[in-house]
Coordinates of C-alpha atoms in Angstrom, one line a residue:
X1 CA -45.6 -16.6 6.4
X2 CA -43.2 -18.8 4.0
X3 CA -43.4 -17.9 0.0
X4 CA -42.6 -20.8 -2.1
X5 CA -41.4 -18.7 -5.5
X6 CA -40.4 -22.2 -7.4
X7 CA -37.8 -19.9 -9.0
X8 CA -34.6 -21.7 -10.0
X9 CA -31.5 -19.5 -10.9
X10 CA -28.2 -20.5 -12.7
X11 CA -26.7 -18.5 -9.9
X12 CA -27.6 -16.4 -7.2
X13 CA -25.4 -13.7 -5.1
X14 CA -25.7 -13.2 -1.0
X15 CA -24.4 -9.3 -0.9
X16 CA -25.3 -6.4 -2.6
X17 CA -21.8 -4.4 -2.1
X18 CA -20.0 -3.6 -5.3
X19 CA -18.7 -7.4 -5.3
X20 CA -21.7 -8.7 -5.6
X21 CA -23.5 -6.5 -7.7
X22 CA -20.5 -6.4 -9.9
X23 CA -20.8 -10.4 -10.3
X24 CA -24.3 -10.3 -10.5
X25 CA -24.1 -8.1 -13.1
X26 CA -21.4 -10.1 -15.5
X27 CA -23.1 -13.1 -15.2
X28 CA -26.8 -11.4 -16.3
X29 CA -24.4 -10.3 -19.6
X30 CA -23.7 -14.2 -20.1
X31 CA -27.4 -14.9 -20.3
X32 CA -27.3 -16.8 -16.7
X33 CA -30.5 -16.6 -14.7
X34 CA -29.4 -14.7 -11.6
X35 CA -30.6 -13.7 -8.4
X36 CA -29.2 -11.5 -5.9
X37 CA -30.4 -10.5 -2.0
X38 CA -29.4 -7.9 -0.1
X39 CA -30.7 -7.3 3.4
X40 CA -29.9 -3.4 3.9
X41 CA -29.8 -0.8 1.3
X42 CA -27.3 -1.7 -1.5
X43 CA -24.0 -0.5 -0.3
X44 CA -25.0 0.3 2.9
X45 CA -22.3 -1.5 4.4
X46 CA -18.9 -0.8 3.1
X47 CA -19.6 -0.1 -0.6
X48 CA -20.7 3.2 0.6
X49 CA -17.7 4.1 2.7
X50 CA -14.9 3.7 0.5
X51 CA -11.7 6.8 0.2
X52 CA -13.8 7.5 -3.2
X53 CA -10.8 7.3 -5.1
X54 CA -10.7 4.8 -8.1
X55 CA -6.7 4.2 -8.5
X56 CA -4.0 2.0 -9.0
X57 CA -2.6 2.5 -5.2
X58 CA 0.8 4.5 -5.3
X59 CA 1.0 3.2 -2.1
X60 CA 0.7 -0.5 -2.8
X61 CA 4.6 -0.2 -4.8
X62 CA 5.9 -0.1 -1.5
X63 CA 4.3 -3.5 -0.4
X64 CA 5.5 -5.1 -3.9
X65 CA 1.7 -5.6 -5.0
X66 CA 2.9 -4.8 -8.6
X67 CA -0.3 -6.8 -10.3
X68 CA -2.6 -5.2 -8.0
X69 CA -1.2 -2.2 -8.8
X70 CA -1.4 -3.0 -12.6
X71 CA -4.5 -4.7 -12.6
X72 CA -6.2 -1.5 -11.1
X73 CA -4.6 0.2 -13.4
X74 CA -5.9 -1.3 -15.9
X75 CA -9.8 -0.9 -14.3
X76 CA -9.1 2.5 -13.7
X77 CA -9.2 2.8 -17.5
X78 CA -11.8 0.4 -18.0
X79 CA -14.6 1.9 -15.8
X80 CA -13.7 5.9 -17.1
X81 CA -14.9 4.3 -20.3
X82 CA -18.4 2.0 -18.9
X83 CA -19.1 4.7 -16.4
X84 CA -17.7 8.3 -17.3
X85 CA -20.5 9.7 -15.2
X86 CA -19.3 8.0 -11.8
X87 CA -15.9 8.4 -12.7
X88 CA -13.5 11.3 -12.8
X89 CA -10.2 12.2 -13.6
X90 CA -8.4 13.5 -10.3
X91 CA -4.6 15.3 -10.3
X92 CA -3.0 14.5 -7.1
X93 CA -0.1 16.5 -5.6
X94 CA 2.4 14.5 -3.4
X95 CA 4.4 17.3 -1.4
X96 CA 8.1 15.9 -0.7
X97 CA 9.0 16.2 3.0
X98 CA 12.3 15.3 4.1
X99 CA 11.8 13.3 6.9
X100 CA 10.2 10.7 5.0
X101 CA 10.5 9.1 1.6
X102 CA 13.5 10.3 -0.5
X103 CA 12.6 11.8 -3.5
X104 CA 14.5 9.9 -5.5
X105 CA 12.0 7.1 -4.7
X106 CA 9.0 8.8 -4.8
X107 CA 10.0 9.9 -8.8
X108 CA 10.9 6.3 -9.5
X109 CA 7.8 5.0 -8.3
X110 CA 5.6 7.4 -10.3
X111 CA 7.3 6.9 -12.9
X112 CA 6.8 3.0 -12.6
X113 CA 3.5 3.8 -12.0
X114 CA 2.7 6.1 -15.3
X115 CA 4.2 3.0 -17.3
X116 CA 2.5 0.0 -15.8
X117 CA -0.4 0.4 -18.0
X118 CA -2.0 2.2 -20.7
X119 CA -3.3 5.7 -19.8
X120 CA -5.4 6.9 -23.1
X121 CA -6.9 10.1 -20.9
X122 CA -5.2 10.7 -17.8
X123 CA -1.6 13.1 -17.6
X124 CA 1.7 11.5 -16.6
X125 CA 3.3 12.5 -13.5
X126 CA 5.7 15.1 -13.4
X127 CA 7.9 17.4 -10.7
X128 CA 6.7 20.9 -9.8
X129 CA 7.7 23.9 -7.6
X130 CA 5.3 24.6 -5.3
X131 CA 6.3 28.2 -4.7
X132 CA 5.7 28.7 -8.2
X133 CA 2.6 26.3 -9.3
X134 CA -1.1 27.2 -8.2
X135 CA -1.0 23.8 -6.4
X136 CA 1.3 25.4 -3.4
X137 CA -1.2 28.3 -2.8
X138 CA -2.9 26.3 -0.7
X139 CA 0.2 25.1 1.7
X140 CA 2.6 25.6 4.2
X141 CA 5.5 27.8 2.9
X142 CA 8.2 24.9 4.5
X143 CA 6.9 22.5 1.2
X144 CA 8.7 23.5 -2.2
X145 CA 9.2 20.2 -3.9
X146 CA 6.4 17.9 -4.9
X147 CA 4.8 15.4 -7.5
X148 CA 1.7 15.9 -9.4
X149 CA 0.4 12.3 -11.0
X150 CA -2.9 11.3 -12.3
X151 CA -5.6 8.7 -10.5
X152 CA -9.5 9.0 -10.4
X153 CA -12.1 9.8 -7.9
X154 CA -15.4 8.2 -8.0
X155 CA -18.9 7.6 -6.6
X156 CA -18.9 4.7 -4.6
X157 CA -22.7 4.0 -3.6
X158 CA -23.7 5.1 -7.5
X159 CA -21.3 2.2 -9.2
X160 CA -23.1 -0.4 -6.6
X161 CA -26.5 0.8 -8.2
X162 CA -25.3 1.1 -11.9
X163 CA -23.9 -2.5 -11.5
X164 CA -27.3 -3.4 -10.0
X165 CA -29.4 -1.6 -13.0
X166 CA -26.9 -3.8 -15.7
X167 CA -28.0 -6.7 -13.7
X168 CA -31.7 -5.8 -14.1
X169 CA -31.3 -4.9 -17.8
X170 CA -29.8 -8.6 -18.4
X171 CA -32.7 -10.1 -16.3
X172 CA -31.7 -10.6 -12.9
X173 CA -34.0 -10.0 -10.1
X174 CA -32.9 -8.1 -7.4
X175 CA -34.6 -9.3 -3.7
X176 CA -33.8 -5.8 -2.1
X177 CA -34.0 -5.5 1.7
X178 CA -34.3 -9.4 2.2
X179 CA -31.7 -10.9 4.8
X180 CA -30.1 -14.3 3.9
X181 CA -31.4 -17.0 6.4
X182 CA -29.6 -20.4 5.4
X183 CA -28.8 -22.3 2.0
X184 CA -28.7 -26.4 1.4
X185 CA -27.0 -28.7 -0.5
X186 CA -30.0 -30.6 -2.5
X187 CA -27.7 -32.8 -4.9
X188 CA -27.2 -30.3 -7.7
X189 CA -29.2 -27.0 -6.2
X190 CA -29.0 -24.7 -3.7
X191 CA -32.2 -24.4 -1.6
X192 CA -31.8 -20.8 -0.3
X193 CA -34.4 -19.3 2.4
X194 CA -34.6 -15.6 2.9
X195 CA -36.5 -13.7 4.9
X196 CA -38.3 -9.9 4.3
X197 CA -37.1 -7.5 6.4
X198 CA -40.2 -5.4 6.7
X199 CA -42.6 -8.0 7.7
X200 CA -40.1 -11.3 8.5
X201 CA -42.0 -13.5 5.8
X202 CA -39.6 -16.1 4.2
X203 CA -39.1 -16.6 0.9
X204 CA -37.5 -20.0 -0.5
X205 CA -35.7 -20.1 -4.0
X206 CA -33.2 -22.5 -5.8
X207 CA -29.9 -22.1 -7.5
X208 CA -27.6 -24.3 -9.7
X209 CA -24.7 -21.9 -7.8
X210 CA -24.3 -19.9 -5.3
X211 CA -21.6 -16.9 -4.4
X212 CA -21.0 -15.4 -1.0
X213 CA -20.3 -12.0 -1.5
X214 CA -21.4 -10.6 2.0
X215 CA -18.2 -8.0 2.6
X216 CA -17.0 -8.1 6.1
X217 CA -20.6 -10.6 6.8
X218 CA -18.8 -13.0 4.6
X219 CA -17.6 -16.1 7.4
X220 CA -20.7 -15.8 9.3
X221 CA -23.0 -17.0 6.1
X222 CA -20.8 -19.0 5.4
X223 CA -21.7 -20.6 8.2
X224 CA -25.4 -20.6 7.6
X225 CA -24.3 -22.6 4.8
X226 CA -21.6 -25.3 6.6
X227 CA -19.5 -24.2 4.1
X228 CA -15.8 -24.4 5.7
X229 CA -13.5 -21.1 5.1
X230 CA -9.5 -21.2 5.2
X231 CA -9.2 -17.4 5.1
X232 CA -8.9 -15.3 8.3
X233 CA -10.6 -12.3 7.6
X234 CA -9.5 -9.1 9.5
X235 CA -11.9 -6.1 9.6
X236 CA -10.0 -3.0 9.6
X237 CA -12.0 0.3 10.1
X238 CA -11.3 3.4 7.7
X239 CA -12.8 7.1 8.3
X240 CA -13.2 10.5 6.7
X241 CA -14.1 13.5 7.6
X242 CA -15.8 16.5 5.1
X243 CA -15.1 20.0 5.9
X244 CA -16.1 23.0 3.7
X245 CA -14.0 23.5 0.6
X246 CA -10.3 24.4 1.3
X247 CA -8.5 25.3 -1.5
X248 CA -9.4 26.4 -5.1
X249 CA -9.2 24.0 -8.1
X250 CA -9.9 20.4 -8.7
X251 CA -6.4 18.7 -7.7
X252 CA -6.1 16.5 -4.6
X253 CA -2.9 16.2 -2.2
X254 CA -1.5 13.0 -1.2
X255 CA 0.3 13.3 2.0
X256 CA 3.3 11.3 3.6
X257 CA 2.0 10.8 7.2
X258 CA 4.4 11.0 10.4
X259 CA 3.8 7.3 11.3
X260 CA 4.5 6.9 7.3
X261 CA 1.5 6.1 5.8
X262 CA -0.4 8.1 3.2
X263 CA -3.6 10.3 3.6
X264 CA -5.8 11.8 1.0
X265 CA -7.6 15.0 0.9
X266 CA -9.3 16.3 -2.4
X267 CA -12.5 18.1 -3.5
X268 CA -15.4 16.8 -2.8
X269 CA -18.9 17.2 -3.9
X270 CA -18.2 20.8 -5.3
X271 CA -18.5 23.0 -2.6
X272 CA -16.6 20.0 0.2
X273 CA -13.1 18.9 0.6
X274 CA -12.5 14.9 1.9
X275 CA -10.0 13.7 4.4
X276 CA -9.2 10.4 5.1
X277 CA -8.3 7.7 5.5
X278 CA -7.3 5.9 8.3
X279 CA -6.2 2.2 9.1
X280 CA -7.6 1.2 12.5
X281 CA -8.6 -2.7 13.8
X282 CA -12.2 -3.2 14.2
X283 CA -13.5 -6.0 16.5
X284 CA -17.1 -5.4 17.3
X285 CA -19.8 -5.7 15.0
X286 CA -19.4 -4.3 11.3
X287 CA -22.6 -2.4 11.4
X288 CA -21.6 -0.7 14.8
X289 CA -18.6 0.8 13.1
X290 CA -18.1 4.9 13.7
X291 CA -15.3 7.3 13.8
X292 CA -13.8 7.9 17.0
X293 CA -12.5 10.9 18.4
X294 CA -8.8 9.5 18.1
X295 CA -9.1 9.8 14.3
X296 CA -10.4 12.8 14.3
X297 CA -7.5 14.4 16.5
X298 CA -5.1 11.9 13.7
X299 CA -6.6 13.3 10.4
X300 CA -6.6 17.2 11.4
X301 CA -2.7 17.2 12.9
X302 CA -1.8 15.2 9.7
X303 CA -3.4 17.7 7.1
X304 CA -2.6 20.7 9.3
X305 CA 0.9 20.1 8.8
X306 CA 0.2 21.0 5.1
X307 CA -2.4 22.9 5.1
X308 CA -2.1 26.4 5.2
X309 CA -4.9 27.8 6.8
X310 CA -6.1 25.2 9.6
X311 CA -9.1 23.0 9.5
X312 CA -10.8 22.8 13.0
X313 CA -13.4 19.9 14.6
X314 CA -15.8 22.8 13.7
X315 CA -15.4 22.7 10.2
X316 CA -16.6 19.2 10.1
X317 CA -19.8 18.7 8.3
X318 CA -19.9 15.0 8.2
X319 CA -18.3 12.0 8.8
X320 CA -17.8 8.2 8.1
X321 CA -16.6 5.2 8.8
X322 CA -16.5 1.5 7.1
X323 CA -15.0 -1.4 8.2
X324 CA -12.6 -3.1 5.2
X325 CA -12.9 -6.8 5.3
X326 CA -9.5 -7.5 4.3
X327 CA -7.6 -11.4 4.7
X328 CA -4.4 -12.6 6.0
X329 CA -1.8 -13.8 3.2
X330 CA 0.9 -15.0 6.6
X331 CA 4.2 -13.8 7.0
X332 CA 5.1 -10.1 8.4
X333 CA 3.0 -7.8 6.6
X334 CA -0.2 -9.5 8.5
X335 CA 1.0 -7.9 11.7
X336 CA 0.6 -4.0 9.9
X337 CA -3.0 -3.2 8.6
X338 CA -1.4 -0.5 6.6
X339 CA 0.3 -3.6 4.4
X340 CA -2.2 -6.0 4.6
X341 CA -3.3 -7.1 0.9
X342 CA -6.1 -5.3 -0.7
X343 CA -6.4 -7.7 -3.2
X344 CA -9.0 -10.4 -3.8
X345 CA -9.1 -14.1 -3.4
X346 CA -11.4 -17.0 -3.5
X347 CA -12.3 -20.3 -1.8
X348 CA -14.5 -22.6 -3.7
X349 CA -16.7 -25.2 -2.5
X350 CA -17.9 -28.3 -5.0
X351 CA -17.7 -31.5 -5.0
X352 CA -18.7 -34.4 -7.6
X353 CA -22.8 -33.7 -8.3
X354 CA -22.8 -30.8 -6.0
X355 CA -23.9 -27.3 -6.2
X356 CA -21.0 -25.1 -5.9
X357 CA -20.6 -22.0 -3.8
X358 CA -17.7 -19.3 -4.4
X359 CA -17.1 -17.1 -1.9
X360 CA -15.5 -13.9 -2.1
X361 CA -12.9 -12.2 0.2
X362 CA -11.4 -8.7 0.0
X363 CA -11.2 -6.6 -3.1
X364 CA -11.4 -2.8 -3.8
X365 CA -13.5 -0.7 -5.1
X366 CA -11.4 -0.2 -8.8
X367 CA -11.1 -3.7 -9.5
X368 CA -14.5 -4.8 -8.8
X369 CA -15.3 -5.8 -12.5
X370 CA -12.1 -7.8 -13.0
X371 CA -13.4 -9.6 -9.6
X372 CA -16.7 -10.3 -11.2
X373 CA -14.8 -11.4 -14.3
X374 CA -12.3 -13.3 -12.5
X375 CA -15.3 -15.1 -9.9
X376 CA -17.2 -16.0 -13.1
X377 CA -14.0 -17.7 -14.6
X378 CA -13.7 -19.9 -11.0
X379 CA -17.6 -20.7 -11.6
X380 CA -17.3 -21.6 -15.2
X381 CA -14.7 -24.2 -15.0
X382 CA -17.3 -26.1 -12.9
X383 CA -20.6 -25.5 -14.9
X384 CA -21.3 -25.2 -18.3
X385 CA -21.8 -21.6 -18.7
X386 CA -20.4 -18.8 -21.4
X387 CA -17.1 -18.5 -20.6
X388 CA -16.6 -15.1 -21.9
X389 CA -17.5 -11.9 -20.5
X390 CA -18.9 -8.8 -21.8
X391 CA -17.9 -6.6 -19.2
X392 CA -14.5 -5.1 -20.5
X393 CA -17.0 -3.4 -23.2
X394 CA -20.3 -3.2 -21.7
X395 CA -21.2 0.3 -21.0
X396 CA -23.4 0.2 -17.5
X397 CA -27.1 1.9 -17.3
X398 CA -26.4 6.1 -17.6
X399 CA -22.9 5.8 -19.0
X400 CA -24.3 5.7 -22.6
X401 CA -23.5 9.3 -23.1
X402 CA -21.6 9.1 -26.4
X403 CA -18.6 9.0 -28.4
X404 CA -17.7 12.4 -27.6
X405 CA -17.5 11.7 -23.8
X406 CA -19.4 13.1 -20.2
X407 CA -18.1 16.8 -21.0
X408 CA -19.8 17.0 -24.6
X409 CA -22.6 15.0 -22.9
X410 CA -23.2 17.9 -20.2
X411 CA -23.1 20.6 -22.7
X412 CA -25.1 19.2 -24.8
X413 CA -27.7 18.3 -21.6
X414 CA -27.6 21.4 -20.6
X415 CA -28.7 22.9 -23.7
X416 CA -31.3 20.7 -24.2
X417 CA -32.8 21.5 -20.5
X418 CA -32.0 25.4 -20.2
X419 CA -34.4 25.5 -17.3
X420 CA -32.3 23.5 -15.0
X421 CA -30.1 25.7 -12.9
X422 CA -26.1 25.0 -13.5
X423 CA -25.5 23.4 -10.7
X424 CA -28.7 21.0 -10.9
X425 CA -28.1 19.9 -14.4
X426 CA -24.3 19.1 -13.6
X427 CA -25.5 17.2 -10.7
X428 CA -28.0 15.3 -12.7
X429 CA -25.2 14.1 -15.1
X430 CA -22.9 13.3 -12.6
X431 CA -25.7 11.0 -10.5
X432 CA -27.4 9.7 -13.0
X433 CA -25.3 10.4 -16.5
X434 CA -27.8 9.6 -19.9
X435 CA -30.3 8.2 -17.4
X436 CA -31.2 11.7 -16.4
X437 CA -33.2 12.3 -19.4
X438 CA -35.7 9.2 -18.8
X439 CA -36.3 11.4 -15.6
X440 CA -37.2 14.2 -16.5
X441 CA -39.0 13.0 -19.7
X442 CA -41.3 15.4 -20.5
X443 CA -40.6 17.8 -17.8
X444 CA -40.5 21.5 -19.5
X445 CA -39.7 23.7 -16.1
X446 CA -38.8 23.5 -12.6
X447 CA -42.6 23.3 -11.6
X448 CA -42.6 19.9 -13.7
X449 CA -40.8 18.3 -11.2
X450 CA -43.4 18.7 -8.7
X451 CA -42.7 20.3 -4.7
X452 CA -39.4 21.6 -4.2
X453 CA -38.4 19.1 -1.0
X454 CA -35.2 21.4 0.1
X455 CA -32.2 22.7 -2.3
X456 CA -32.3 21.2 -5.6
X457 CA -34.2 17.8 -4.7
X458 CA -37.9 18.1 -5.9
X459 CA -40.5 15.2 -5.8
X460 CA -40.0 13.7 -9.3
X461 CA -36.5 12.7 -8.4
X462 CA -37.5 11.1 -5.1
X463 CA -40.3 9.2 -7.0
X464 CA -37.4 8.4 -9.6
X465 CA -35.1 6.9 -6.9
X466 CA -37.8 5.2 -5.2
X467 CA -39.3 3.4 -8.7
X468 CA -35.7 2.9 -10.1
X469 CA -33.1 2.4 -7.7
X470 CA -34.8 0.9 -5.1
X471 CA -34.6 3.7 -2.1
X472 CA -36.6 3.6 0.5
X473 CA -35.7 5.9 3.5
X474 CA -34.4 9.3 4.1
X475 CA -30.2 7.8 4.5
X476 CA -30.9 6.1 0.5
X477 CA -31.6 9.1 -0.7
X478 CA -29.9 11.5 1.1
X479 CA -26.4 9.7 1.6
X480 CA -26.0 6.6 -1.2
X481 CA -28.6 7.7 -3.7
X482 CA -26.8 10.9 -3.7
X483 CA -24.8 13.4 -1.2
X484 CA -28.0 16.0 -0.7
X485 CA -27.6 15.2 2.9
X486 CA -24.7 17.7 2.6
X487 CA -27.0 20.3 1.8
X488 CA -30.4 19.8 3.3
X489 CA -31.2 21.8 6.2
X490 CA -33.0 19.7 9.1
X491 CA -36.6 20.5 8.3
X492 CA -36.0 20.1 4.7
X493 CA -35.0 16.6 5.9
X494 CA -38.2 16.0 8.0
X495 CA -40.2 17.3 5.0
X496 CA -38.3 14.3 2.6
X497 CA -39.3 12.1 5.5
X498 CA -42.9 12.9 6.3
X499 CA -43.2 12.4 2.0
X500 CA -41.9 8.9 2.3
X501 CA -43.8 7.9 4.9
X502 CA -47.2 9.0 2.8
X503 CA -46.1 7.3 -0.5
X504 CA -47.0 3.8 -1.7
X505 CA -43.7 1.9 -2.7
X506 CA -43.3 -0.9 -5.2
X507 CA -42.5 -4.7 -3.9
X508 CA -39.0 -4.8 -3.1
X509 CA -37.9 -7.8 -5.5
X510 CA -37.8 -6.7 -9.7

């Protein structure tokens, strides 16, 4: 059945990954009428399946991406101020080990990297003695010398959907769960056909603009469209593994590889420890992307070589995998997917009278408001829009927690709710930040929030997700809505299940 909405946006976004909710979102600030369509769950695709970290990329100094190093910088700053709920100061601990980088190097860089932009919250970097500072309890005895510096780790999935909600809150509608079919050129409009995933009905709309934003889907619809690409995209698969909590405190290590690359491992929601990542080519379809048992073998010998006490294949809990979509800039570093560019670039498509179409390649998770910012820019020079943007001061949907920042906020939210267990109340803030409160308006006790579903998720949240957020199934909820697939048992998972199947659910376009 074909649904003729006879809605005409200023622009509208194929993708609903962090770049495209990001520019969905800046361009509902500017007063645009926007659109965007996504044909999985928001971030289901890569935006889920990040390293988590939100950082200027130490590593990049070595491939001479000093803007991208800065720029992130710079964002890393920026979203600890528009999302302090979803964003969280990490200390990392970079053990020196002779075989590979020289010290020397490793204090110049951090150095360079502490002064390439403005920190108002995070430490500098400094050297410490790890068979003196708590940091080495955790290691092998062979490691003395090491760097601690300062980066960020972050909630991936939640940043998609607090993009999404700032989109919402400047108008946009959001076609959730409806897969892009094809777009034409009508002189000065777009005439885009999607199609509902639940029941295959198409639904036809028009735009003034369009931007491709589809992530590692991004050549094949721009295809659909006839739209030529000069890029060569190359999808390069990252994984991580979660194992019980290793070590006490909240600092990270940042570990020099024996192939020389750098792995991560850092705490991970509260009682977990993260391990990742890794840099492996991926030719088959993106959504058929899953860790193998080679990266498994890679990321335990790596972090056993640190580690003190070892972590086996029996300590993992869970895994992932996502597939980058990264782009070729020529010359040698093309021929390493360790050194090919994580930054951003774009390809425009317009012509005199003719709807233009941006589309997006690459990106990273830290600088996906200056993408937005920097798309909108390409866009305006061709239409007659607001060139400025609000973004660098917005604060998104939940970070409106105050001037005396997330920790004052918790306190304070915890008082205010002394029914909520500890733990529950911290995770409220961290998931949902000042947006918590609209959820549990005029709750007064546990029993408020209707049938405990399995460890702290009760009905009224589910309904929350599910009215809000736009969660349908057991993965939304469980794995990009939050991480409570961590810590539900299998039946409390059937029981989540066998209540979503029961429930009526709201269209899913608003």
């Amino acid at each position: 059945m074909s649904e003729d909405q006879q809605k005409t946006y200023d622009l509208f976004v194929i993708g609903g990954g962090i770049n495209g909710a990001a520019i969905a979102c800046d361009a509902a600030a500017r007063g645009l009428r926007v659109g965007l369509s996504e044909m999985q769950d928001f971030a289901e695709g890569t935006s889920s399946r990040s390293s988590k970290l939100i950082h200027g990329g130490l590593r990049y100094l070595e491939t001479y991406d000093f803007k991208l190093v800065r720029d992130a910088l710079i964002e890393r700053e920026i979203l600890m101020r528009r999302t302090p709920h979803l964003v969280w100061p990490l200390r990392l601990v970079l053990p020196y080990v002779a075989s590979q980088r020289p010290r020397w190097m490793i204090r110049l860089g951090l150095l360079f990297y502490d002064y390439l932009a403005h920190r108002k919250v995070l430490k500098r970097s400094e050297a410490i003695d790890l068979h003196k500072h708590p940091a080495g309890g955790a290691l092998k005895n062979d490691y003395r010398h090491a760097f601690a510096y300062s980066d960020c780790r972050g909630d991936d999935a939640r940043l998609v959907i607090a993009n999404l909600l700032g989109a919402k809150r400047g108008g946009a509608d959001i076609w959730a769960r409806h897969r892009f079919v094809t777009a034409a050129r009508d002189g000065e409009l777009w005439r885009i056909t999607l199609e509902k995933v639940s029941d295959g009905g198409q639904v036809t709309l028009q735009s003034r603009a369009l931007v491709n934003a589809a992530g590692p889907w991004v050549v094949d619809v721009a295809g659909r469209m006839k739209v030529p690409v000069g890029r060569k995209l190359r999808l390069v698969r990252g994984s991580h593994i979660v194992v019980p909590r290793q070590w006490e405190g909240e600092h990270g290590y940042f570990l020099q590889t024996q192939d020389g690359r750098l792995m991560e491992a850092f705490p991970y929601e509260r009682d977990f420890t993260s391990i990742g990542t890794t840099d492996e080519p991926w030719e088959d379809a993106p959504e058929k992307v899953a860790i193998s048992d080679q990266e498994i073998d890679y990321m335990l010998a790596e972090v056993n070589g640190f580690l003190r006490k070892p972590v086996t294949r029996a300590d993992i809990v869970w895994s992932y995998s996502g597939v980058r979509p990264l782009f070729e800039t020529g010359g040698g570093r093309d021929g390493d997917l360790s050194t090919l560019t994580r930054d951003y670039s774009f390809e425009i498509d317009h012509g005199q009278g003719q709807a233009p179409v941006l589309t997006v390649f690459g990106g990273k998770l830290t600088t996906h408001r200056r993408l937005a910012e920097h798309a909108m820019q390409k866009l305006c020079a061709v239409m007659p829009w607001p060139a400025n943007s609000p973004s660098r001061t917005d604060i998104l949907p939940g970070g409106d927690v105050g001037p005396a920042g997330i920790e004052a906020y918790r306190n304070s939210f915890k008082q205010r709710f002394p029914w909520l267990p500890e733990t529950q109340a911290d995770r409220y803030v961290q998931q949902f930040g000042a947006r918590a409160e609209e959820m549990l308006n005029g709750a007064g006790n546990l029993a408020d929030l209707g049938p405990l579903i399995g460890a702290d998720l009760h009905q009224r949240e589910v309904d929350y997700l599910m009215d809000t957020e736009w969660a349908r199934t057991v993965e939304d909820i469980i794995w990009r809505r939050s991480k409570l697939g961590l810590r539900l048992s299998p039946v409390e998972i059937g029981r989540l299940a066998a209540y979503l199947k029961d429930r009526p659910t709201l269209p899913q376009s608003s």
